[in-house]
Every structure is written in structure tokens, then in C-alpha cells.
Amino acid sequence: MKLDIKQKLIIFICGFVFLVAIVIASLSIYEGRKQVLATFVEQSRGMAQILADSLVQDIYFNNVAALKARTRASLAHPSVVQVNVFDRSGNLLSSVRKNEASDSPADPVYPPSESLSGQWQWTLKGNSLHVEGPVLSNHATIIGYLSMMFSSQAVNRAVREIFQDSALVTLLFLVVGCLGAVLAARGFSRPIFTVMSTAKEIEAGNLSARTTVTSHNELGHLGASINSMAAAIEKRP
């Protein structure tokens, strides 16, 4: 099927609008996810630091019962999944996990190598965020290590909401863009069709036909030339 210039313009503009909408939506989702993840990491890191500060005395005096009570209390937070506490030698002092009654892990638990550097680190593994770091005394001496695992379901939900919002905005952008494409193509092609119609009438012998295109662009100049040509032919004996 042969397409006329109006149809070609509509297809071209709609395709361009679609491409721009996809790019904007992709950037929006990427930036939104990055910001949500950064906020989640910052909040989790702050929670881990608060817990580490509260464990200083219990680790120093090897108060295992108090350690277990504090770490298990931290599981009340919706995103906290697991908490492990180690002494400065890397020995496990407490390990608690959400929805598990026993405080004795089935598998051996070792201090994360990242925390042994003396700096807080975080890693995103699948659907969980791992935050590890040293527990420091008031004199900035390492007396133990803390490892916490947070569920990233909240991040995933936020990203899904961003995706849904972006999809809705993209759809609206496409609808408005396609309507604009139709109007723009109609406005651009109407003078062309008018000039073509006049030229066909003159070709068919109607020398009194005149185009009504009066714009000052190339189409206007072409319409004026056709009108002049028809007038000159009409005056011939």
C-alpha cells in the first residue's frame, strides 16, 4: 500500500514520539531506582550503626544474653532479616534470623571479610542488602563486628511503583504525541494537497482554477507560480 505524505508524516512523528517516550521512561526508572536504593542503603547503614553503638558494652563484657536480646529485638523492623555479632577475633557471639526460634545457626557463620577492613561496607545480593562493619569502643578501638541482612522488598515495591508511574506517563505522552502528530501532519499536508488539486484541475483544462495557498514559504511561492502560469495560459488567444 502506497502511503501519501500525510500518512508518512504521522508515522514518522509517532515513531519519534515513541522513541523519546521510551528513552525518558527508561531514564526515569533508572534514576528513580538509584535514588530509592541510595535512600534504602543510607537508612539501613544508619540502623546498623545505631545497633552497633548499642552493643559496645555487651560485646566488651561478653554479655551474650543481652546481645541476643538486643539483636532479636532488632528483627522487629520489617526490613531486618538477619543479625550476626562477632567479637574482635571473629568468634560468633550472636546470630538471629527472622521467623527462626533458635539462636543457633544450622551452618557455620563467619565474619564478613569486608568488615575486617575497619570500614562499613554494603553489598546487594539478590533480594537482600548486606551491611557489615566494625563495632568500635569510645576510643575507636575495634571490639567486634556486626553483620546485618535487610530485605530489599521495599525497594522492589518502590521500583515497581516507579515503573507503573513511568508507564502511565509514557502512555499519556504517546497519546498526546500521536494526536499532535495527526494535527501537525494535517496542517503541513493541507497546503500541499491544495496545490496538487489546483495543478490537476489546470492539467484537466480548467484554466480558471486558482490555489488559495498564500503563505510566504516555498509552498506559497509554488502556489503563486501556478496561479501566474494559469493566468498567462488563460490569456492566450
XYZ file of N, CA and C in Angstrom:
711
model
N 0.837 -1.197 0.000
C 0.000 0.000 0.000
C 0.875 1.251 0.000
N 0.592 2.122 -0.943
C 1.375 3.344 -1.059
C 0.843 4.398 -0.098
N 1.749 4.986 0.666
C 1.374 5.992 1.655
C 1.566 7.387 1.090
N 0.615 8.273 1.416
C 0.790 9.651 0.992
C 1.634 10.392 2.023
N 1.924 11.647 1.756
C 2.832 12.411 2.607
C 2.263 12.609 4.014
N 0.936 12.751 4.115
C 0.313 12.923 5.427
C 0.511 11.684 6.290
N 0.280 10.523 5.709
C 0.445 9.278 6.454
C 1.899 9.061 6.851
N 2.802 9.397 5.947
C 4.222 9.262 6.258
C 4.631 10.173 7.404
N 4.121 11.393 7.398
C 4.427 12.330 8.481
C 3.897 11.819 9.818
N 2.675 11.293 9.808
C 2.091 10.770 11.051
C 2.930 9.615 11.590
N 3.312 8.706 10.710
C 4.121 7.559 11.134
C 5.470 8.026 11.669
N 6.096 8.974 10.969
C 7.408 9.457 11.396
C 7.330 10.147 12.759
N 6.353 11.038 12.926
C 6.249 11.781 14.192
C 5.874 10.842 15.331
N 4.952 9.908 15.091
C 4.575 8.950 16.128
C 5.757 8.071 16.534
N 6.537 7.650 15.542
C 7.731 6.864 15.846
C 8.739 7.653 16.664
N 8.919 8.918 16.315
C 9.850 9.773 17.063
C 9.356 9.989 18.490
N 8.057 10.238 18.636
C 7.473 10.430 19.969
C 7.627 9.161 20.801
N 7.376 8.002 20.179
C 7.522 6.728 20.879
C 8.957 6.522 21.354
N 9.921 6.822 20.509
C 11.327 6.663 20.875
C 11.702 7.580 22.034
N 11.268 8.844 21.954
C 11.559 9.799 23.028
C 10.906 9.355 24.327
N 9.667 8.864 24.252
C 8.956 8.421 25.457
C 9.659 7.239 26.107
N 10.133 6.292 25.299
C 10.831 5.121 25.845
C 12.132 5.544 26.519
N 12.866 6.456 25.895
C 14.124 6.926 26.480
C 13.874 7.640 27.810
N 12.870 8.522 27.834
C 12.553 9.251 29.058
C 12.101 8.299 30.158
N 11.262 7.331 29.806
C 10.786 6.367 30.801
C 11.931 5.530 31.353
N 12.840 5.104 30.468
C 13.982 4.302 30.914
C 14.872 5.097 31.856
N 15.147 6.345 31.509
C 15.968 7.187 32.381
C 15.273 7.436 33.712
N 13.952 7.645 33.661
C 13.194 7.882 34.884
C 13.254 6.671 35.805
N 13.089 5.482 35.245
C 13.142 4.261 36.053
C 14.540 4.056 36.624
N 15.559 4.284 35.797
C 16.941 4.094 36.251
C 17.292 5.063 37.383
N 16.989 6.342 37.180
C 17.308 7.335 38.203
C 16.468 7.124 39.459
N 15.194 6.760 39.266
C 14.333 6.511 40.419
C 14.832 5.334 41.243
N 15.207 4.246 40.565
C 15.726 3.077 41.285
C 17.015 3.426 42.019
N 17.868 4.205 41.369
C 19.132 4.577 42.005
C 18.896 5.402 43.260
N 17.962 6.330 43.196
C 17.665 7.162 44.359
C 17.015 6.352 45.478
N 16.088 5.461 45.108
C 15.438 4.620 46.118
C 16.459 3.714 46.796
N 17.349 3.125 45.997
C 18.371 2.241 46.559
C 19.325 3.010 47.458
N 19.705 4.211 47.034
C 20.619 5.021 47.856
C 19.974 5.373 49.196
N 18.688 5.710 49.169
C 17.975 6.017 50.409
C 17.868 4.790 51.300
N 17.572 3.639 50.690
C 17.462 2.391 51.444
C 18.791 2.014 52.081
N 19.879 2.153 51.328
C 21.206 1.842 51.857
C 21.565 2.779 53.008
N 21.270 4.052 52.831
C 21.583 5.022 53.878
C 20.798 4.727 55.154
N 19.529 4.413 55.030
C 18.719 4.088 56.202
C 19.199 2.801 56.871
N 19.516 1.795 56.056
C 19.994 0.526 56.615
C 21.342 0.706 57.286
N 22.197 1.483 56.653
C 23.514 1.760 57.235
C 23.367 2.491 58.571
N 22.456 3.446 58.647
C 22.233 4.160 59.894
C 21.687 3.248 60.978
N 20.774 2.339 60.602
C 20.220 1.403 61.572
C 21.305 0.466 62.108
N 22.181 0.003 61.202
C 23.267 -0.878 61.624
C 24.226 -0.146 62.568
N 24.497 1.110 62.277
C 25.397 1.881 63.137
C 24.791 2.086 64.530
N 23.492 2.377 64.580
C 22.830 2.552 65.875
C 22.893 1.264 66.692
N 22.626 0.130 66.020
C 22.693 -1.149 66.724
C 24.112 -1.439 67.187
N 25.098 -1.160 66.335
C 26.499 -1.397 66.714
C 26.889 -0.581 67.941
N 26.452 0.668 67.992
C 26.767 1.519 69.146
C 26.130 0.993 70.426
N 24.936 0.370 70.294
C 24.261 -0.143 71.488
C 24.857 -1.460 71.980
N 25.691 -2.095 71.153
C 26.261 -3.397 71.521
C 27.657 -3.296 72.113
N 28.201 -2.103 72.198
C 29.598 -1.939 72.625
C 29.827 -2.566 73.990
N 29.014 -2.191 74.973
C 29.214 -2.692 76.333
C 28.988 -4.196 76.424
N 27.974 -4.680 75.737
C 27.667 -6.115 75.806
C 28.786 -6.948 75.189
N 29.362 -6.472 74.085
C 30.475 -7.202 73.468
C 31.714 -7.118 74.361
N 31.966 -5.945 74.900
C 33.176 -5.747 75.713
C 33.159 -6.645 76.953
N 31.979 -6.747 77.585
C 31.869 -7.581 78.790
C 31.374 -8.995 78.488
N 31.273 -9.310 77.200
C 30.861 -10.645 76.755
C 29.512 -11.046 77.356
N 28.596 -10.098 77.336
C 27.256 -10.344 77.866
C 26.401 -10.914 76.740
N 26.523 -12.225 76.525
C 25.883 -12.875 75.389
C 24.359 -12.800 75.478
N 23.817 -12.943 76.675
C 22.356 -12.904 76.831
C 21.795 -11.553 76.392
N 22.441 -10.476 76.809
C 21.989 -9.138 76.413
C 22.152 -8.929 74.917
N 23.256 -9.483 74.355
C 23.477 -9.382 72.906
C 22.329 -10.027 72.142
N 21.973 -11.236 72.554
C 20.900 -11.946 71.860
C 19.585 -11.186 71.975
N 19.331 -10.618 73.156
C 18.086 -9.880 73.352
C 18.035 -8.651 72.455
N 19.141 -7.914 72.361
C 19.177 -6.698 71.537
C 19.059 -7.038 70.048
N 19.807 -8.042 69.642
C 19.774 -8.391 68.219
C 18.415 -8.948 67.820
N 17.788 -9.745 68.701
C 16.465 -10.262 68.371
C 15.424 -9.144 68.344
N 15.601 -8.149 69.196
C 14.672 -7.019 69.186
C 14.761 -6.251 67.874
N 15.951 -6.228 67.269
C 16.105 -5.504 66.002
C 15.333 -6.164 64.863
N 14.988 -7.450 65.024
C 14.233 -8.147 63.984
C 12.799 -7.655 63.882
N 12.381 -6.848 64.862
C 11.021 -6.301 64.799
C 10.852 -5.345 63.624
N 11.964 -4.787 63.146
C 11.887 -3.902 61.987
C 11.538 -4.725 60.751
N 10.613 -4.274 59.924
C 10.138 -5.087 58.786
C 11.233 -5.508 57.813
N 12.244 -4.682 57.638
C 13.244 -4.990 56.620
C 14.433 -5.792 57.152
N 14.581 -5.909 58.471
C 15.720 -6.646 59.041
C 15.418 -8.136 58.982
N 16.330 -8.904 58.359
C 16.141 -10.339 58.186
C 17.056 -11.136 59.105
N 18.313 -10.709 59.217
C 19.279 -11.478 59.999
C 20.309 -10.535 60.610
N 20.773 -10.892 61.828
C 21.793 -10.110 62.519
C 22.829 -11.072 63.095
N 24.097 -10.822 62.797
C 25.203 -11.602 63.343
C 26.167 -10.668 64.055
N 26.615 -11.083 65.243
C 27.563 -10.291 66.013
C 28.782 -11.156 66.322
N 29.957 -10.592 66.104
C 31.210 -11.295 66.331
C 32.089 -10.481 67.281
N 32.986 -11.197 67.993
C 33.968 -10.466 68.787
C 35.120 -10.057 67.893
N 36.115 -9.408 68.458
C 37.211 -8.880 67.640
C 38.049 -9.984 67.009
N 37.957 -11.192 67.551
C 38.703 -12.322 66.988
C 37.931 -13.049 65.902
N 36.694 -12.628 65.664
C 35.887 -13.253 64.624
C 35.022 -14.385 65.122
N 34.939 -14.562 66.451
C 34.093 -15.613 67.008
C 32.636 -15.126 67.060
N 31.732 -16.003 66.664
C 30.319 -15.644 66.636
C 29.772 -15.572 68.054
N 29.198 -14.417 68.403
C 28.598 -14.232 69.718
C 27.077 -14.377 69.672
N 26.467 -13.918 68.585
C 25.014 -13.989 68.457
C 24.644 -14.026 66.987
N 23.666 -14.873 66.673
C 23.156 -14.953 65.311
C 21.650 -15.187 65.388
N 20.884 -14.225 64.930
C 19.428 -14.354 64.950
C 18.894 -14.104 63.552
N 17.826 -14.803 63.255
C 17.209 -14.674 61.940
C 15.701 -14.618 62.111
N 15.050 -13.800 61.306
C 13.605 -13.620 61.423
C 12.882 -14.935 61.141
N 11.849 -15.171 61.930
C 10.996 -16.352 61.799
C 11.708 -17.648 62.170
N 12.812 -17.554 62.882
C 13.504 -18.734 63.386
C 13.613 -18.615 64.896
N 13.085 -19.598 65.603
C 13.074 -19.534 67.063
C 14.454 -19.771 67.651
N 15.250 -20.611 67.010
C 16.563 -20.957 67.549
C 17.578 -19.868 67.248
N 18.470 -19.598 68.221
C 19.549 -18.637 68.022
C 20.832 -19.319 67.582
N 20.766 -20.608 67.325
C 21.942 -21.371 66.897
C 21.824 -21.636 65.401
N 22.649 -21.021 64.575
C 22.549 -21.222 63.121
C 22.883 -22.646 62.730
N 22.186 -23.146 61.719
C 22.437 -24.514 61.263
C 23.798 -24.637 60.601
N 24.235 -23.603 59.912
C 25.530 -23.617 59.226
C 26.492 -22.667 59.919
N 27.794 -22.927 59.786
C 28.783 -22.023 60.400
C 28.663 -20.610 59.839
N 28.816 -19.621 60.703
C 28.739 -18.226 60.312
C 30.080 -17.572 60.602
N 30.624 -16.893 59.603
C 31.934 -16.267 59.742
C 31.800 -14.759 59.540
N 32.702 -14.008 60.151
C 32.635 -12.554 59.954
C 32.927 -12.194 58.507
N 32.178 -11.293 57.931
C 32.416 -10.918 56.529
C 33.768 -10.263 56.355
N 34.429 -10.614 55.286
C 35.774 -10.065 55.040
C 35.737 -8.564 54.856
N 34.594 -8.025 54.368
C 34.517 -6.587 54.149
C 34.660 -5.795 55.443
N 34.054 -6.317 56.525
C 34.078 -5.578 57.783
C 35.437 -5.627 58.454
N 36.261 -6.615 58.107
C 37.582 -6.728 58.719
C 38.492 -5.572 58.328
N 38.122 -4.820 57.302
C 38.923 -3.676 56.878
C 38.765 -2.500 57.831
N 37.785 -2.586 58.738
C 37.559 -1.489 59.677
C 36.607 -0.441 59.143
N 36.020 -0.673 57.976
C 35.095 0.274 57.365
C 33.749 -0.408 57.123
N 32.695 0.396 57.180
C 31.373 -0.135 56.875
C 31.240 -0.365 55.378
N 30.700 -1.520 55.033
C 30.515 -1.885 53.629
C 29.092 -2.390 53.431
N 28.625 -2.309 52.198
C 27.321 -2.870 51.871
C 27.381 -3.531 50.510
N 26.627 -4.624 50.380
C 26.533 -5.340 49.103
C 25.087 -5.763 48.890
N 24.648 -5.654 47.653
C 23.289 -6.060 47.287
C 23.372 -7.427 46.632
N 22.756 -8.409 47.279
C 22.802 -9.778 46.783
C 21.369 -10.285 46.605
N 20.950 -10.391 45.364
C 19.596 -10.856 45.100
C 18.562 -9.905 45.687
N 17.733 -10.437 46.568
C 16.680 -9.640 47.190
C 17.058 -9.176 48.591
N 18.331 -9.134 48.902
C 18.754 -8.724 50.240
C 19.951 -7.783 50.160
N 20.008 -6.908 51.146
C 21.120 -5.964 51.279
C 21.918 -6.360 52.510
N 23.221 -6.567 52.349
C 24.101 -6.949 53.451
C 24.921 -5.722 53.859
N 24.834 -5.392 55.127
C 25.595 -4.272 55.685
C 26.495 -4.818 56.782
N 27.791 -4.585 56.634
C 28.755 -5.108 57.603
C 29.729 -4.023 58.008
N 30.150 -4.092 59.267
C 31.116 -3.103 59.732
C 31.606 -3.410 61.134
N 32.600 -2.658 61.595
C 33.176 -2.891 62.921
C 32.348 -2.240 64.023
N 32.419 -2.828 65.205
C 31.844 -2.221 66.405
C 32.995 -1.570 67.154
N 32.928 -0.255 67.337
C 34.041 0.499 67.907
C 33.729 0.955 69.323
N 34.752 0.944 70.159
C 34.621 1.466 71.512
C 34.699 2.987 71.473
N 34.602 3.602 72.647
C 34.676 5.064 72.714
C 36.028 5.588 72.266
N 37.052 4.722 72.303
C 38.406 5.104 71.894
C 38.696 4.674 70.448
N 37.626 4.396 69.706
C 37.740 3.994 68.293
C 38.531 2.714 68.117
N 38.474 1.837 69.114
C 39.128 0.535 69.028
C 38.101 -0.507 68.610
N 38.467 -1.354 67.671
C 37.554 -2.394 67.215
C 37.429 -3.460 68.288
N 36.203 -3.672 68.763
C 35.972 -4.716 69.761
C 35.080 -5.833 69.220
N 34.600 -5.669 68.009
C 33.758 -6.695 67.416
C 33.283 -6.285 66.034
N 32.422 -7.119 65.469
C 31.912 -6.867 64.123
C 30.414 -7.173 64.085
N 29.729 -6.412 63.252
C 28.290 -6.587 63.101
C 27.962 -6.820 61.630
N 27.120 -7.794 61.395
C 26.651 -8.083 60.036
C 25.131 -8.143 60.063
N 24.489 -7.337 59.205
C 23.025 -7.318 59.134
C 22.572 -7.556 57.702
N 21.491 -8.291 57.581
C 20.908 -8.529 56.263
C 19.506 -7.915 56.246
N 19.249 -7.090 55.244
C 17.974 -6.404 55.101
C 17.262 -6.905 53.848
N 15.972 -7.067 53.944
C 15.180 -7.439 52.775
C 14.987 -6.217 51.882
N 15.190 -6.405 50.593
C 15.028 -5.305 49.635
C 13.652 -5.298 49.001
N 12.676 -5.963 49.633
C 11.323 -5.984 49.078
C 10.728 -4.586 49.005
N 11.062 -3.741 50.008
C 10.558 -2.365 49.976
C 11.097 -1.622 48.760
N 12.378 -1.869 48.441
C 12.978 -1.245 47.259
C 12.290 -1.748 45.998
N 12.057 -3.056 45.948
C 11.403 -3.628 44.764
C 9.997 -3.071 44.582
N 9.285 -2.900 45.695
C 7.935 -2.320 45.593
C 8.004 -0.890 45.087
N 8.968 -0.126 45.612
C 9.112 1.269 45.180
C 9.478 1.333 43.700
N 10.344 0.429 43.256
C 10.738 0.414 41.839
C 9.547 0.044 40.967
N 8.717 -0.893 41.430
C 7.520 -1.255 40.661
C 6.572 -0.064 40.546
N 6.441 0.683 41.632
C 5.584 1.872 41.587
C 6.146 2.908 40.608
N 7.474 3.065 40.622
C 8.105 3.989 39.668
C 7.860 3.521 38.237
N 7.969 2.207 38.022
C 7.746 1.645 36.680
C 6.302 1.888 36.238
N 5.358 1.661 37.148
C 3.956 1.874 36.804
C 3.676 3.337 36.507
N 4.235 4.228 37.336
C 4.045 5.664 37.087
C 4.674 6.073 35.757
N 5.863 5.543 35.481
C 6.545 5.875 34.231
C 5.762 5.340 33.035
N 5.198 4.138 33.189
C 4.402 3.572 32.095
C 3.163 4.425 31.822
N 2.535 4.911 32.898
C 1.345 5.756 32.723
C 1.706 7.074 32.046
N 2.810 7.684 32.510
C 3.248 8.946 31.899
C 3.627 8.727 30.439
N 4.301 7.607 30.168
C 4.683 7.291 28.789
C 3.463 7.117 27.904
N 2.437 6.425 28.425
C 1.215 6.224 27.655
C 0.540 7.561 27.349
N 0.449 8.431 28.359
C -0.155 9.748 28.140
C 0.670 10.553 27.131
N 1.992 10.459 27.262
C 2.879 11.163 26.338
C 2.667 10.672 24.911
N 2.485 9.358 24.756
C 2.270 8.796 23.422
C 0.928 9.245 22.845
N -0.110 9.228 23.696
C -1.439 9.641 23.216
C -1.411 11.095 22.760
N -0.853 11.959 23.619
C -0.770 13.379 23.270
C 0.122 13.578 22.043
N 1.242 12.843 22.002
C 2.154 12.970 20.872
C 1.530 12.529 19.569
N 0.773 11.426 19.601
C 0.134 10.946 18.378
C -0.970 11.903 17.913
N -1.722 12.453 18.867
C -2.729 13.453 18.483
C -2.054 14.681 17.874
N -0.954 15.089 18.493
C -0.201 16.211 17.937
C 0.351 15.888 16.564
N 0.768 14.610 16.383
C 1.294 14.206 15.068
C 0.227 14.307 13.992
N -0.987 13.881 14.332
C -2.084 13.955 13.360
C -2.388 15.406 12.999
N -2.475 16.271 14.018
C -2.770 17.684 13.755
C -1.651 18.353 12.971
N -0.379 18.037 13.349
C 0.751 18.645 12.648
C 0.822 18.169 11.200
N 0.590 16.869 10.998
C 0.631 16.338 9.633
C -0.495 16.922 8.788
N -1.670 17.075 9.406
C -2.802 17.661 8.670
C -2.504 19.115 8.290
N -1.960 19.875 9.244
C -1.648 21.274 8.959
C -0.549 21.425 7.924
N 0.419 20.491 7.926
C 1.525 20.588 6.982
C 1.119 20.121 5.590
N 0.289 19.081 5.534
C -0.037 18.488 4.227
C -1.198 19.185 3.523
N -2.030 19.915 4.254
C -3.179 20.560 3.610
C -2.764 21.497 2.478
N -1.780 22.397 2.668
C -1.371 23.259 1.549
C -0.823 22.473 0.367
N -0.137 21.375 0.656
C 0.423 20.563 -0.428
C -0.707 19.965 -1.266
N -1.694 19.405 -0.586
C -2.828 18.819 -1.317
C -3.610 19.888 -2.080
N -3.691 21.093 -1.501
C -4.393 22.182 -2.183
C -3.686 22.548 -3.487
N -2.371 22.682 -3.430
C -1.588 22.997 -4.625
C -1.712 21.878 -5.655
N -1.642 20.613 -5.179
C -1.756 19.475 -6.099
C -3.131 19.449 -6.767
N -4.175 19.740 -5.992
C -5.535 19.733 -6.558
C -5.687 20.803 -7.639
N -5.132 21.987 -7.372
C -5.209 23.068 -8.363
C -4.449 22.692 -9.628
N -3.265 22.116 -9.443
C -2.454 21.719 -10.608
C -3.185 20.680 -11.458
N -3.902 19.739 -10.810
C -4.633 18.720 -11.557
C -5.811 19.334 -12.323
N -6.471 20.329 -11.711
C -7.583 20.983 -12.416
C -7.088 21.722 -13.651
N -5.947 22.418 -13.512
C -5.377 23.123 -14.664
C -4.979 22.125 -15.739
N -4.394 20.990 -15.294
C -3.992 19.947 -16.242
C -5.209 19.395 -16.978
N -6.341 19.339 -16.299
C -7.565 18.810 -16.914
C -8.250 19.835 -17.811
N -7.737 21.083 -17.865
C -8.302 22.085 -18.775
C -9.028 23.213 -18.093
N -9.151 23.186 -16.777
C -9.825 24.265 -16.058
C -8.808 25.361 -15.758
N -8.624 26.270 -16.718
C -7.604 27.302 -16.563
C -8.004 28.397 -15.580
N -9.242 28.392 -15.159
C -9.678 29.399 -14.178
C -9.409 28.955 -12.733
N -8.922 27.731 -12.573
C -8.642 27.221 -11.220
C -7.466 27.986 -10.622
N -7.580 28.319 -9.362
C -6.508 29.035 -8.662
C -6.317 28.400 -7.268
N -5.091 28.345 -6.843
C -4.810 27.844 -5.499
C -4.968 28.957 -4.474
N -5.395 28.567 -3.287
C -5.627 29.553 -2.225
C -4.482 29.602 -1.224
N -3.397 28.935 -1.520
C -2.240 28.939 -0.610
C -1.560 30.295 -0.700
N -1.541 31.011 0.411
C -0.974 32.359 0.420
C 0.169 32.515 1.411
N 0.727 31.422 1.866
C 1.834 31.506 2.833
C 3.082 32.052 2.151
N 4.048 32.458 2.955
C 5.268 33.069 2.416
C 6.433 32.080 2.360
N 6.133 30.801 2.439
C 7.197 29.808 2.323
C 7.267 29.272 0.904
N 7.979 28.160 0.728
C 8.169 27.606 -0.607
C 6.846 27.184 -1.244
N 5.924 26.642 -0.426
C 4.627 26.240 -0.965
C 3.828 27.454 -1.452
N 3.921 28.548 -0.702
C 3.245 29.768 -1.130
C 3.792 30.273 -2.447
N 5.121 30.243 -2.601
C 5.745 30.656 -3.865
C 5.324 29.731 -5.002
N 5.244 28.419 -4.704
C 4.819 27.466 -5.737
C 3.368 27.725 -6.144
N 2.487 27.974 -5.174
C 1.087 28.275 -5.483
C 0.956 29.534 -6.321
N 1.747 30.561 -5.968
C 1.702 31.807 -6.743
C 2.180 31.580 -8.166
N 3.214 30.751 -8.331
C 3.718 30.448 -9.677
C 2.672 29.710 -10.505
N 1.953 28.763 -9.877
C 0.908 28.024 -10.585
C -0.225 28.966 -11.001
N -0.596 29.867 -10.078
C -1.656 30.834 -10.411
C -1.229 31.731 -11.568
N 0.028 32.199 -11.546
C 0.531 33.052 -12.635
C 0.566 32.314 -13.935
N 1.001 31.045 -13.864
C 1.061 30.232 -15.082
C -0.333 30.020 -15.661
N -1.317 29.731 -14.808
C -2.673 29.520 -15.291
C -3.255 30.784 -15.876
N -2.964 31.916 -15.233
C -3.459 33.193 -15.746
C -2.860 33.509 -17.103
N -1.557 33.228 -17.268
C -0.889 33.503 -18.542
C -1.421 32.610 -19.642
N -1.688 31.350 -19.325
C -2.213 30.438 -20.352
C -3.637 30.824 -20.724
N -4.380 31.269 -19.700
C -5.777 31.632 -19.930
C -5.895 32.854 -20.851
N -4.901 33.766 -20.833
C -4.941 34.986 -21.628
C -4.530 34.733 -23.083
N -3.953 33.587 -23.347
C -3.521 33.315 -24.708
C -4.756 33.155 -25.612
N -4.665 33.677 -26.823
C -5.803 33.575 -27.764
C -6.006 32.132 -28.212
